[in-house]
Every structure is written in structure tokens, then in C-alpha cells.
Tab-separated table of C-alpha atoms in Angstrom:
chain	number	residue	atom	x	y	z
A	1	MET	CA	184.328	-139.451	-14.637
A	2	ASN	CA	182.888	-139.230	-11.012
A	3	TYR	CA	182.723	-136.740	-8.857
A	4	LYS	CA	186.034	-138.281	-7.280
A	5	ASP	CA	188.015	-137.967	-10.270
A	6	ILE	CA	186.606	-134.464	-10.780
A	7	LEU	CA	187.835	-132.984	-7.557
A	8	LEU	CA	190.878	-135.030	-7.803
A	9	ILE	CA	191.698	-132.890	-11.235
A	10	ILE	CA	190.474	-129.743	-9.451
A	11	LEU	CA	193.054	-130.478	-6.396
A	12	GLY	CA	196.067	-131.154	-9.399
A	13	ILE	CA	194.945	-127.833	-10.748
A	14	ILE	CA	195.421	-126.009	-7.791
A	15	LEU	CA	198.591	-127.699	-6.739
A	16	ILE	CA	199.910	-126.612	-9.948
A	17	LYS	CA	198.959	-123.238	-9.448
A	18	PHE	CA	200.689	-122.602	-6.114
A	19	ILE	CA	203.725	-124.830	-7.044
A	20	LEU	CA	204.115	-121.685	-10.411
A	21	MET	CA	203.200	-119.485	-8.090
A	22	ALA	CA	206.181	-120.413	-5.541
A	23	ILE	CA	208.401	-120.293	-8.459
A	24	ILE	CA	207.840	-117.606	-10.135
A	25	PHE	CA	207.301	-115.388	-7.619
A	26	TYR	CA	209.748	-116.576	-5.101
A	27	GLN	CA	211.542	-113.877	-4.390
A	28	ASP	CA	208.918	-111.593	-3.345
A	29	ILE	CA	207.539	-114.004	-1.297
A	30	ARG	CA	211.194	-114.142	0.797
A	31	ALA	CA	211.224	-110.726	0.201
A	32	ALA	CA	208.170	-110.283	2.427
A	33	GLN	CA	209.528	-112.936	4.826
A	34	LYS	CA	212.580	-110.881	5.126
A	35	ARG	CA	210.979	-107.694	5.941
A	36	ASP	CA	207.796	-109.028	8.150
A	37	PRO	CA	208.652	-110.174	11.165
A	38	ALA	CA	204.998	-111.741	11.984
A	39	ALA	CA	205.612	-113.688	8.720
A	40	LYS	CA	206.062	-117.203	9.958
A	41	SER	CA	206.721	-119.219	6.821
A	42	PHE	CA	206.675	-119.044	2.982
A	43	ILE	CA	203.808	-120.360	2.599
A	44	GLU	CA	202.095	-118.215	4.814
A	45	VAL	CA	202.994	-115.281	3.160
A	46	MET	CA	202.344	-117.478	-0.449
A	47	LEU	CA	198.585	-117.914	0.797
A	48	LEU	CA	197.591	-115.007	3.152
A	49	TYR	CA	199.676	-111.947	2.263
A	50	PRO	CA	197.362	-109.432	0.213
A	51	GLY	CA	200.685	-107.369	-0.851
A	52	LEU	CA	201.719	-110.119	-2.655
A	53	HIS	CA	198.457	-111.179	-4.250
A	54	ALA	CA	198.227	-107.579	-5.437
A	55	LEU	CA	201.525	-108.015	-6.684
A	56	ILE	CA	200.665	-111.139	-8.906
A	57	PHE	CA	197.168	-109.605	-10.095
A	58	TYR	CA	199.365	-106.550	-11.196
A	59	ARG	CA	202.132	-108.621	-12.930
A	60	ILE	CA	199.160	-110.382	-14.806
A	61	ALA	CA	197.476	-107.089	-15.451
A	62	HIS	CA	200.922	-105.707	-16.817
A	63	ILE	CA	201.348	-107.943	-19.469
A	64	PHE	CA	197.552	-107.766	-20.997
A	65	TYR	CA	198.585	-103.704	-20.921
A	66	SER	CA	201.755	-104.591	-22.395
A	67	LEU	CA	199.803	-105.901	-25.146
A	68	HIS	CA	197.683	-102.833	-25.386
A	69	LEU	CA	194.306	-104.865	-23.979
A	70	PHE	CA	193.629	-101.634	-21.649
A	71	PHE	CA	190.289	-102.713	-20.773
A	72	LEU	CA	191.346	-106.375	-19.859
A	73	ALA	CA	194.430	-105.180	-17.692
A	74	ARG	CA	192.180	-102.535	-15.855
A	75	TYR	CA	189.679	-104.974	-14.678
A	76	ILE	CA	192.061	-107.430	-13.687
A	77	SER	CA	193.220	-104.765	-11.265
A	78	GLN	CA	190.267	-103.498	-10.384
A	79	VAL	CA	189.242	-107.246	-9.244
A	80	ALA	CA	192.668	-107.171	-7.369
A	81	ARG	CA	191.596	-103.952	-5.786
A	82	PHE	CA	188.480	-105.300	-4.821
A	83	PHE	CA	189.965	-108.268	-3.070
A	84	THR	CA	193.067	-107.193	-1.655
A	85	GLY	CA	192.024	-103.178	-0.886
A	86	ILE	CA	195.187	-102.309	-3.186
A	87	GLU	CA	195.581	-100.401	-6.342
A	88	ILE	CA	198.166	-100.874	-8.967
A	89	HIS	CA	197.572	-99.928	-11.996
A	90	PRO	CA	198.582	-102.017	-14.832
A	91	GLY	CA	200.721	-99.606	-16.523
A	92	ALA	CA	202.960	-98.896	-13.667
A	93	ARG	CA	206.758	-100.340	-13.790
A	94	ILE	CA	207.768	-102.595	-10.394
A	95	GLY	CA	211.500	-104.272	-10.315
A	96	LYS	CA	211.769	-107.292	-8.153
A	97	ARG	CA	211.265	-107.915	-4.675
A	98	PHE	CA	208.790	-105.305	-4.074
A	99	PHE	CA	206.766	-105.586	-0.486
A	100	ILE	CA	203.877	-104.322	0.467
A	101	ASP	CA	203.182	-104.390	4.090
A	102	HIS	CA	199.604	-104.940	5.178
A	103	GLY	CA	198.975	-103.137	1.907
A	104	PHE	CA	194.904	-101.556	2.471
A	105	GLY	CA	194.837	-98.330	0.834
A	106	VAL	CA	198.083	-98.102	-1.361
A	107	VAL	CA	197.276	-96.568	-4.594
A	108	VAL	CA	200.306	-96.612	-7.304
A	109	GLY	CA	199.828	-94.720	-10.347
A	110	GLU	CA	199.606	-95.987	-14.294
A	111	THR	CA	203.071	-93.893	-15.406
A	112	ALA	CA	204.773	-94.354	-11.620
A	113	ILE	CA	208.315	-96.477	-11.878
A	114	ILE	CA	209.653	-98.519	-8.647
A	115	GLY	CA	212.740	-99.745	-8.670
A	116	ASP	CA	214.034	-103.249	-6.835
A	117	ASP	CA	213.901	-103.707	-3.099
A	118	VAL	CA	211.082	-101.290	-2.708
A	119	LEU	CA	208.650	-101.339	0.799
A	120	LEU	CA	205.511	-99.464	1.114
A	121	TYR	CA	203.182	-99.640	4.200
A	122	GLN	CA	199.574	-99.433	4.209
A	123	GLY	CA	197.776	-95.958	3.057
A	124	ALA	CA	201.109	-94.984	0.975
A	125	THR	CA	200.456	-93.304	-2.589
A	126	LEU	CA	202.345	-92.938	-5.405
A	127	GLY	CA	200.015	-90.382	-7.289
A	128	GLY	CA	199.754	-87.857	-9.884
A	129	THR	CA	198.945	-84.272	-9.739
A	130	GLY	CA	196.772	-82.454	-12.356
A	131	VAL	CA	195.265	-84.057	-15.469
A	132	VAL	CA	198.422	-83.720	-17.802
A	133	LYS	CA	199.042	-86.550	-19.770
A	134	GLY	CA	202.266	-88.531	-19.957
A	135	LYS	CA	204.492	-89.028	-17.281
A	136	ARG	CA	202.551	-87.434	-14.057
A	137	HIS	CA	203.865	-90.386	-11.467
A	138	PRO	CA	206.613	-90.512	-9.118
A	139	THR	CA	210.137	-92.727	-10.101
A	140	VAL	CA	211.254	-94.822	-7.309
A	141	GLY	CA	214.814	-95.582	-6.527
A	142	ASN	CA	216.299	-99.029	-5.421
A	143	ASN	CA	215.763	-100.045	-1.531
A	144	VAL	CA	213.388	-97.156	-0.803
A	145	VAL	CA	210.682	-97.227	2.207
A	146	VAL	CA	207.621	-95.214	1.898
A	147	GLY	CA	206.317	-95.025	5.324
A	148	ALA	CA	202.040	-95.929	6.021
A	149	GLY	CA	200.177	-92.829	4.797
A	150	ALA	CA	203.264	-91.002	3.141
A	151	LYS	CA	201.755	-89.390	-0.054
A	152	VAL	CA	204.728	-89.260	-3.008
A	153	LEU	CA	202.749	-87.041	-5.970
A	154	GLY	CA	203.960	-86.103	-9.322
A	155	ASN	CA	206.838	-86.630	-11.689
A	156	ILE	CA	209.494	-86.788	-9.215
A	157	ILE	CA	212.365	-88.797	-8.571
A	158	ILE	CA	212.752	-90.728	-5.108
A	159	GLY	CA	216.749	-91.804	-4.641
A	160	ASP	CA	217.959	-94.757	-3.777
A	161	ASN	CA	218.252	-95.786	0.030
A	162	THR	CA	215.696	-93.082	1.008
A	163	TYR	CA	213.260	-93.394	3.843
A	164	ILE	CA	209.831	-91.733	3.687
A	165	GLY	CA	208.483	-91.169	6.970
A	166	ALA	CA	204.791	-91.903	8.274
A	167	ASN	CA	202.190	-89.263	6.854
A	168	ALA	CA	204.957	-87.473	4.752
A	169	VAL	CA	203.731	-85.352	1.683
A	170	VAL	CA	206.828	-85.279	-1.029
A	171	ILE	CA	206.146	-83.181	-3.718
A	172	LYS	CA	209.815	-82.435	-4.913
A	173	ASP	CA	212.898	-84.660	-5.919
A	174	VAL	CA	214.601	-86.135	-3.322
A	175	PRO	CA	218.215	-87.472	-3.228
A	176	ALA	CA	219.640	-90.672	-2.208
A	177	ASN	CA	220.236	-91.891	0.854
A	178	SER	CA	217.823	-89.402	2.879
A	179	THR	CA	215.214	-89.530	5.351
A	180	VAL	CA	211.800	-87.142	4.426
A	181	VAL	CA	209.279	-86.367	6.880
A	182	GLY	CA	206.488	-84.017	7.471
A	183	VAL	CA	203.944	-81.591	5.109
A	184	PRO	CA	205.497	-80.717	3.043
A	185	GLY	CA	207.999	-83.016	3.200
A	186	ARG	CA	211.348	-82.138	4.532
A	187	ILE	CA	214.724	-83.883	3.697
A	188	THR	CA	217.408	-84.688	6.580
A	189	LYS	CA	220.663	-86.226	4.969
A	190	GLN	CA	222.118	-89.240	7.180
A	191	ASP	CA	225.757	-88.689	6.375
A	192	GLY	CA	225.496	-89.736	3.041
A	193	LYS	CA	225.043	-93.478	4.538
A	194	LYS	CA	222.611	-96.503	3.411
A	195	ILE	CA	219.059	-95.703	5.111
A	196	ASP	CA	218.286	-99.121	7.062
A	197	VAL	CA	214.973	-100.856	5.770
A	198	ASP	CA	214.001	-101.825	9.608
A	199	LEU	CA	214.118	-98.167	10.723
A	200	ASP	CA	210.925	-97.769	12.063
A	201	HIS	CA	208.405	-94.804	11.928
A	202	VAL	CA	208.851	-93.279	15.482
A	203	HIS	CA	212.527	-93.166	15.297
A	204	VAL	CA	212.787	-90.612	12.091
A	205	LEU	CA	214.760	-87.568	12.701
A	206	ASP	CA	212.526	-84.458	12.009
A	207	PRO	CA	214.588	-81.189	11.113
A	208	LEU	CA	211.720	-78.379	11.834
A	209	MET	CA	211.511	-80.270	15.188
A	210	GLN	CA	215.453	-80.726	16.328
A	211	SER	CA	215.293	-76.881	14.875
A	212	ILE	CA	212.696	-75.920	17.764
A	213	GLU	CA	214.418	-77.887	20.295
A	214	GLU	CA	217.782	-75.811	19.280
A	215	LEU	CA	215.766	-73.203	19.768
A	216	GLU	CA	214.210	-73.402	23.530
A	217	VAL	CA	217.857	-74.583	24.261
A	218	ARG	CA	218.799	-70.650	23.365
A	219	ILE	CA	216.068	-69.290	24.795
A	220	LYS	CA	216.624	-71.002	28.420
A	221	ASN	CA	220.322	-70.003	28.379
A	222	LEU	CA	219.799	-66.541	27.122
A	223	GLU	CA	217.034	-66.356	30.474
A	224	LYS	CA	219.620	-67.474	32.995
A	225	LYS	CA	222.093	-64.401	31.785
């Protein structure tokens, strides 16, 4: 066997790997294309998106974690963290069409549960509080968006179709169809309607600022009298 045969074998293995990856993670890749306007092609997402790579590492690590091979599972997750800057604990449970945009600094804790069609932006944390064992990380519903730098902490429930604004700190349960902003997180109901996943961070309603603006208007009206 000469070097050309070895090279062909290696190329064949790589090709098979990419084909399997495209088949197994088809829904996740399509979700990235749908939610990221910068995604130009299927192959670009598959090869160049760290959020997808971190998810692939997680899926593999989660299998070993389920088999109680905890050290190997953690080792794989730390390799993923080194290469992608994203740390997903292998014990977490993640649904379908999960997408991490940009991704650097994202942390998902061991007992976190994530539903389908969830989007996390860079720097988002689904973390725990204290050192108690058992369920200590958030449960995130379906079609939830967690903005850049947002922190969702503790054994709380985030309802379906919820939008958590950038840099918000959420430490209490959030009902479905809500927007959460500020530190600590404050809830804004949006008429019970589904939150659009395309909603950008700068157009999130802030109930505290709304109250302040209303007070300013009232003060100006009083001054005119």
C-alpha cells in the first residue's frame, strides 16, 4: 500500500464522516441557516459554526454520560470547550434544532433541560446556584431565545416562546409568552402572543424604563398646571 492509497482511504473516511454528520445533524444545521442571516450555505454551517461543533461534541459526550462513563464524557466536553469556547455539560438534556449563535462563553449546566427550537446567543449561561446536588439548573421550554450575556440561574422554569433580553439575570420562574429584561429580570407580557425569534436585543420592552417615562410625562403635565 503506497501513500496514494493511504491518502484515498483518509479522504474516504473524512467524506463518510461529513455525510453522516450532514444526515444526523440535518435539523440542527437547517435551524442555524434559518436563524442566522450570515449563514450562506449548508456546508458553511457544517464546517465553520462552533455552536454546531459544540452540539456534536455534546451529543457524543451525552451518550457516554448516559452509560455512566462520566470521566470520558467530561473529557469530551472539555475538548469541545477548548476548541469552541462553549461549555455544555454532558449531563444536560437538549432538544431538537438547538442553535448557539457565535457561542463563545456559553455555559450549560449539568441538570439543565432545554426544549426544542431554542436559541442561545454568545455569553449566555444556564447555571446553578449554591452547591446542592440534584436539579439545580434551569428548565427551558420550546422556542425560547436567551440573549447575549444573559444569565438564567437556579432550578427555575422558563416558559415556551419566551425572550430573555441581553445581559438579563433571571432567578425566578417565567411564564410562557414573556419577555424578560434587566437585573434582576423583570417580566413583560406581550398580550399572550408568541414572541418572534427574530426580535433583536435593542427593541426589547423594559417595564422599568416605561414606568420612568410615564412618571416623567406626569411630572411635566403637573408642572404645566
